[in-house]
Amino acid sequence: MRLAAMILNTAQTPLIVLPLCVNACVRNSYGLRFAVYEETEVLKFRDVEMIHINHLTRTVDLRTFPILVESRLKNLTQKLIREAQSPPTRCVSTQPPEVFEYDPTYKQKLTDDITWTNEGLDNLQEQCLVIIEVDVTLWVTIEGGAVASPPEITGAICPNNCHNNGTCVEGVCVCDHPWIGDDCSVNMNDALDLDIIGSGVPCDLNRYACNSVNLYGDNFAEVENLTCHYRNLAPNLTVIAEAVTSPAEYLNTETVVCTLPGEGLYQVAVSNNGQTTSPYQVYIIYNSYCHHCTQTEGCRTRMDICVIEGVCYENGFVNPQQKNQACRPEYSTDSWTTLRVDVIYEYRLFFLRIDGNFLVTEAENLNQFGNMQLRTNRNKKKSLTFNGVDQFLAAAHQGDQCLSDPDFCYLGVTFSFTVRFIHLGDDELYVYSSCGSNPNSVGFDLRYVNKQFIFTASTRSREWSVEFSDVKTDVFYAYQFSWSVQYGLVFYVDGLEVARTTKYTTRDVSVPTKCHIFIGTDQTRKKSAAMELEYLHILRASKDILLQLGYMIGFPELTTNPSLRVVTDSSEQAHFLCEFSQLAADVDYIVEFYVDGRMAANLTNTSSPVIAHEVDVGDLHYGSSVYCEVID
């Protein structure tokens, strides 16, 4: 068996026999080369696109190559094998080391360097371990009668031959002082390399478990004195306390875990011997509701919040115990502000009629494109059909920043609508869009992509998304989406909560692109949704707040059927009183009176009862039937 104990670089594709079974990736000072197994056990090296971070240009003097003659390389290889504490020959053959020779067929010695002979030895040891693990003919019977790999071989092979800084005992390096590590390659008295702490940015305890953090570096060792060292800092990053030491959790040679007391600014370092530390680095644990923090400038207190009984709340956050109270810094920064129904602004986009290029709703007029038509649908409600080609609605809403800029929706926002999808294919489409998914803007989006719906709310610094896919065509769904910074996104179908998330991704859009509001398409106007929409009700508060205030969301629905009562006055004139339970909302009630199945009167009032007089309903005859219906 011919094995190479030295690896040579070449600009060509040399043939070098290596002690590898299948594949190997060997590192050298110029980068990486990948060894590919071939049937003849001859390997071809091919350069890959990876450069060593410490790469330096090297000039090679071809005139010195003859120095590394065949005999010297061969003798050097055999000497390394012979002197190794973990003799690799025992797993392959009982023959002397001379059987492991440098391949003499390759003549050009282009490295002019003997340091990589050790790499060949390491590869040979790896080959050894593979052979004795898979070749059962080499296995022996051990204590207890079990058959296993020869322990005198597996126990004699240690990683990197313990770097000659220790003794290999049953496959484990017993290091000489002051060497430590799995392969005795680390001097415990040397300062460690510390590259980064966590993600390298301040950790928001509202989003993450920040107290325990990974430290990434090099030469960490699993030893008793592996310790974390931290110092407390002032908000401006100046040191204000002596270092405190705590045990570190070893994960691997490049990662340890340190645990900090909690919220605060720290300098953190790590040590293998408990005394000699790595350079200190800044690590900040902060509450984003209270402070703005950066890795280089420290922390500053926010001025746009409330601090109530020592707890920080962002503008619009509600009292968890009483959701009709909220943090409103413009009124008070240290106490709750009581909310009222009349401070909740809403857009009741309930369709009334189409007037030219405008769709007239209870709230305002919307621009309609594609000659859209209103109709009375199977639910006996007015609805608007989008053909999926060129029909959509648009609105500027320049007077209300919340609808296009969620940073101004201090109490959150709730969207309520009833929709029937006519067709859902493979193409992306938008039901509602104010650039919520645009990376350069802020707003809200409800879009269909990859056979699922995604509702997105994005501010200048954060983005939330919730997904759902259980949607059928030709079915009316009553959808509600609620969003607030405090409670995140919540999605309801037919009144039932089906998804909720408070998780968000961070973003930085300091000057967002301004967008209009589109229904049935997005800003590009390239694709239109095929759907039927009954109404769109937008309220500038999260659903949690609206329910606490007794606000009506969507189409108002009476809880009980109306009743008709007839009274007569002194002149014996009849009066018909349509009575019903009023809703806890400011709505107009439209009451229709029917005589013998024919609508005789249509009246509007803001409260119960609604009264129709005898003159309103016309002549009545003996046996006539009279009833009323309430449209709210």
Coordinates of N, CA and C in Angstrom, one line a residue, residues 434-540:
S434 N -50.9 48.9 1.0 CA -50.4 50.3 1.2 C -48.9 50.2 1.4
C435 N -48.3 49.2 0.6 CA -46.8 49.0 0.6 C -46.2 48.4 1.9
G436 N -47.0 47.5 2.5 CA -46.6 46.9 3.7 C -45.4 45.9 3.5
S437 N -45.3 45.3 2.3 CA -44.3 44.4 2.0 C -43.2 45.0 1.2
N438 N -43.3 46.3 0.9 CA -42.2 46.9 0.1 C -41.1 47.2 1.0
P439 N -39.8 46.8 0.7 CA -38.7 47.0 1.6 C -38.3 48.4 1.8
N440 N -38.8 49.3 0.9 CA -38.4 50.7 1.0 C -39.6 51.6 1.6
S441 N -40.6 51.0 2.1 CA -41.8 51.7 2.5 C -42.3 51.1 3.8
V442 N -43.5 51.7 4.3 CA -44.2 51.2 5.4 C -45.6 51.1 5.1
G443 N -46.4 50.3 5.8 CA -47.8 50.1 5.6 C -48.3 48.8 5.9
F444 N -49.4 48.4 5.2 CA -50.1 47.1 5.4 C -50.3 46.5 4.0
D445 N -50.3 45.1 4.0 CA -50.5 44.4 2.8 C -51.3 43.1 3.2
L446 N -52.2 42.7 2.4 CA -52.8 41.4 2.4 C -52.6 40.8 1.0
R447 N -51.7 39.9 0.8 CA -51.4 39.3 -0.5 C -51.5 37.8 -0.5
Y448 N -51.7 37.3 -1.7 CA -51.7 35.8 -1.9 C -50.5 35.5 -2.7
V449 N -49.6 34.6 -2.2 CA -48.4 34.2 -2.8 C -48.0 32.8 -2.4
N450 N -47.6 32.0 -3.3 CA -47.2 30.6 -3.1 C -48.3 29.8 -2.4
K451 N -49.6 30.1 -2.9 CA -50.8 29.4 -2.4 C -51.1 29.6 -1.0
Q452 N -50.7 30.8 -0.4 CA -51.1 31.1 0.9 C -51.2 32.6 1.0
F453 N -52.1 33.1 2.0 CA -52.2 34.5 2.2 C -51.3 35.0 3.3
I454 N -50.7 36.1 3.1 CA -49.8 36.7 4.1 C -50.3 38.1 4.4
F455 N -50.5 38.4 5.6 CA -50.8 39.8 6.0 C -49.6 40.4 6.7
T456 N -49.2 41.5 6.3 CA -48.0 42.2 6.7 C -48.2 43.6 7.2
A457 N -47.6 43.9 8.4 CA -47.7 45.3 8.9 C -46.2 45.7 9.1
S458 N -45.8 46.8 8.5 CA -44.4 47.2 8.7 C -44.3 48.7 9.1
T459 N -43.4 48.9 10.0 CA -43.1 50.3 10.5 C -41.7 50.6 10.0
R460 N -41.2 51.7 10.4 CA -39.8 52.1 10.0 C -38.8 51.1 10.6
S461 N -39.1 50.5 11.8 CA -38.1 49.7 12.4 C -38.4 48.2 12.6
R462 N -39.7 47.9 12.3 CA -40.1 46.5 12.5 C -41.1 46.0 11.5
E463 N -41.2 44.7 11.3 CA -42.1 44.1 10.3 C -42.7 42.9 10.9
W464 N -44.1 42.7 10.9 CA -44.8 41.6 11.4 C -45.5 40.9 10.2
S465 N -45.6 39.6 10.2 CA -46.3 38.9 9.2 C -47.0 37.7 9.8
V466 N -48.2 37.4 9.3 CA -48.9 36.2 9.7 C -49.5 35.5 8.4
E467 N -49.4 34.2 8.4 CA -49.8 33.4 7.2 C -51.0 32.5 7.5
F468 N -51.7 32.3 6.4 CA -52.8 31.3 6.5 C -53.1 30.8 5.1
S469 N -53.6 29.5 5.0 CA -53.7 28.9 3.7 C -55.0 28.2 3.5
D470 N -55.8 28.1 4.5 CA -57.1 27.3 4.4 C -58.2 28.2 3.8
V471 N -58.1 28.4 2.5 CA -59.0 29.3 1.8 C -59.6 28.6 0.6
K472 N -60.9 28.7 0.5 CA -61.6 28.1 -0.7 C -62.2 29.2 -1.5
T473 N -62.4 28.9 -2.8 CA -63.1 29.8 -3.7 C -64.6 29.7 -3.6
D474 N -65.3 30.7 -4.0 CA -66.8 30.7 -4.0 C -67.4 30.5 -2.6
V475 N -66.6 30.9 -1.5 CA -67.1 30.9 -0.2 C -66.9 32.3 0.4
F476 N -67.9 32.8 1.1 CA -67.8 34.1 1.8 C -67.1 33.9 3.1
Y477 N -66.0 34.7 3.3 CA -65.3 34.6 4.6 C -65.4 36.0 5.3
A478 N -65.7 36.0 6.5 CA -65.6 37.3 7.3 C -64.2 37.3 8.0
Y479 N -63.3 38.2 7.4 CA -61.9 38.3 7.9 C -61.8 39.5 8.8
Q480 N -61.0 39.3 9.8 CA -60.5 40.5 10.6 C -59.1 40.3 10.9
F481 N -58.3 41.4 10.7 CA -56.9 41.5 11.0 C -56.7 42.6 12.0
S482 N -56.1 42.3 13.1 CA -55.8 43.3 14.1 C -54.3 43.4 14.4
W483 N -53.8 44.6 14.5 CA -52.3 44.8 14.7 C -52.1 46.0 15.7
S484 N -51.1 45.8 16.5 CA -50.6 46.8 17.4 C -49.2 46.4 17.7
V485 N -48.3 47.4 18.1 CA -47.0 47.1 18.5 C -47.0 46.2 19.7
Q486 N -47.9 46.4 20.6 CA -48.0 45.7 21.9 C -48.4 44.2 21.7
Y487 N -49.4 44.0 20.9 CA -50.0 42.6 20.7 C -49.6 42.0 19.4
G488 N -48.9 42.7 18.5 CA -48.6 42.1 17.3 C -49.7 41.9 16.3
L489 N -49.7 40.8 15.5 CA -50.7 40.6 14.5 C -51.7 39.4 15.0
V490 N -53.0 39.6 14.8 CA -53.9 38.6 15.1 C -54.9 38.5 13.9
F491 N -55.2 37.3 13.6 CA -56.1 37.0 12.4 C -57.3 36.2 12.8
Y492 N -58.5 36.7 12.4 CA -59.7 36.0 12.8 C -60.5 35.6 11.5
V493 N -61.1 34.5 11.5 CA -62.0 34.0 10.4 C -63.3 33.7 11.0
D494 N -64.3 34.4 10.5 CA -65.7 34.2 11.0 C -65.8 34.3 12.5
G495 N -65.0 35.3 13.0 CA -65.0 35.6 14.5 C -64.1 34.7 15.3
L496 N -63.5 33.7 14.7 CA -62.6 32.8 15.5 C -61.1 33.2 15.2
E497 N -60.4 33.2 16.3 CA -58.9 33.5 16.2 C -58.2 32.3 15.6
V498 N -57.5 32.5 14.5 CA -56.8 31.3 13.8 C -55.3 31.5 13.8
A499 N -54.8 32.7 14.1 CA -53.4 32.9 14.1 C -53.0 34.2 14.9
R500 N -51.9 34.1 15.5 CA -51.4 35.3 16.3 C -49.9 35.2 16.4
T501 N -49.3 36.4 16.3 CA -47.8 36.4 16.4 C -47.4 37.8 17.0
T502 N -46.5 37.8 17.9 CA -45.9 39.0 18.4 C -44.4 39.1 17.9
K503 N -44.0 38.1 17.1 CA -42.6 38.1 16.6 C -42.5 39.1 15.4
Y504 N -41.4 39.7 15.3 CA -41.2 40.6 14.1 C -39.7 40.6 13.7
T505 N -39.4 41.1 12.5 CA -38.1 41.2 12.1 C -37.8 42.7 12.1
T506 N -36.5 43.0 12.3 CA -36.1 44.4 12.4 C -35.8 44.9 11.0
R507 N -35.9 46.2 10.8 CA -35.6 46.9 9.5 C -35.3 48.3 9.8
D508 N -34.7 49.0 8.8 CA -34.3 50.4 9.0 C -34.7 51.2 7.7
V509 N -35.9 51.8 7.8 CA -36.4 52.6 6.7 C -36.7 54.0 7.3
S510 N -35.7 54.8 7.3 CA -35.8 56.1 7.9 C -36.7 57.0 7.2
V511 N -36.6 57.0 5.8 CA -37.5 57.8 5.0 C -38.2 56.9 4.0
P512 N -39.4 56.5 4.4 CA -40.1 55.5 3.6 C -40.8 56.2 2.4
T513 N -40.8 55.4 1.3 CA -41.5 55.8 0.1 C -43.0 55.9 0.3
K514 N -43.6 57.0 -0.1 CA -45.0 57.2 0.1 C -45.8 56.4 -0.9
C515 N -46.9 55.8 -0.4 CA -47.7 55.0 -1.2 C -49.2 55.3 -1.0
H516 N -50.0 55.1 -2.1 CA -51.5 55.2 -2.0 C -52.0 53.8 -1.5
I517 N -53.3 53.8 -1.2 CA -54.0 52.6 -0.8 C -54.7 52.0 -2.0
F518 N -54.4 50.7 -2.2 CA -55.1 50.0 -3.3 C -55.9 48.8 -2.8
I519 N -57.0 48.6 -3.3 CA -57.8 47.4 -3.0 C -58.0 46.6 -4.3
G520 N -57.6 45.4 -4.3 CA -57.7 44.5 -5.5 C -56.4 44.5 -6.3
T521 N -55.4 45.3 -6.0 CA -54.1 45.3 -6.7 C -53.1 46.0 -5.8
D522 N -51.9 46.2 -6.3 CA -50.9 46.9 -5.5 C -50.4 48.1 -6.3
Q523 N -49.3 48.7 -5.9 CA -48.8 49.9 -6.5 C -48.4 49.8 -7.9
T524 N -48.0 48.6 -8.3 CA -47.6 48.4 -9.7 C -48.8 48.3 -10.7
R525 N -50.0 47.9 -10.2 CA -51.2 47.8 -10.9 C -51.1 46.7 -12.1
K526 N -50.2 45.8 -11.9 CA -49.9 44.8 -13.0 C -50.9 43.7 -12.9
K527 N -51.4 43.3 -11.7 CA -52.2 42.2 -11.5 C -53.4 42.6 -10.6
S528 N -54.6 42.0 -10.9 CA -55.7 42.3 -10.1 C -56.3 41.1 -9.6
A529 N -57.0 41.2 -8.4 CA -57.6 40.0 -7.7 C -59.0 39.8 -8.3
A530 N -59.3 38.5 -8.4 CA -60.7 38.1 -8.8 C -61.4 37.8 -7.6
M531 N -62.3 38.7 -7.1 CA -63.0 38.5 -5.9 C -64.2 39.3 -5.8
E532 N -65.0 39.1 -4.8 CA -66.2 39.8 -4.5 C -66.1 40.4 -3.1
L533 N -66.2 41.7 -2.9 CA -66.0 42.3 -1.6 C -67.3 43.0 -1.2
E534 N -67.8 42.7 0.1 CA -69.0 43.3 0.6 C -68.8 44.6 1.2
Y535 N -67.7 44.8 1.9 CA -67.5 46.0 2.6 C -66.0 46.0 3.1
L536 N -65.5 47.1 3.6 CA -64.2 47.2 4.3 C -64.4 48.2 5.4
H537 N -64.2 47.7 6.6 CA -64.3 48.5 7.8 C -62.9 48.6 8.5
I538 N -62.4 49.8 8.6 CA -61.1 50.0 9.2 C -61.2 50.9 10.4
L539 N -60.7 50.4 11.6 CA -60.8 51.1 12.8 C -59.4 51.3 13.4
R540 N -59.1 52.5 13.9 CA -57.8 52.8 14.3 C -57.5 52.5 15.8

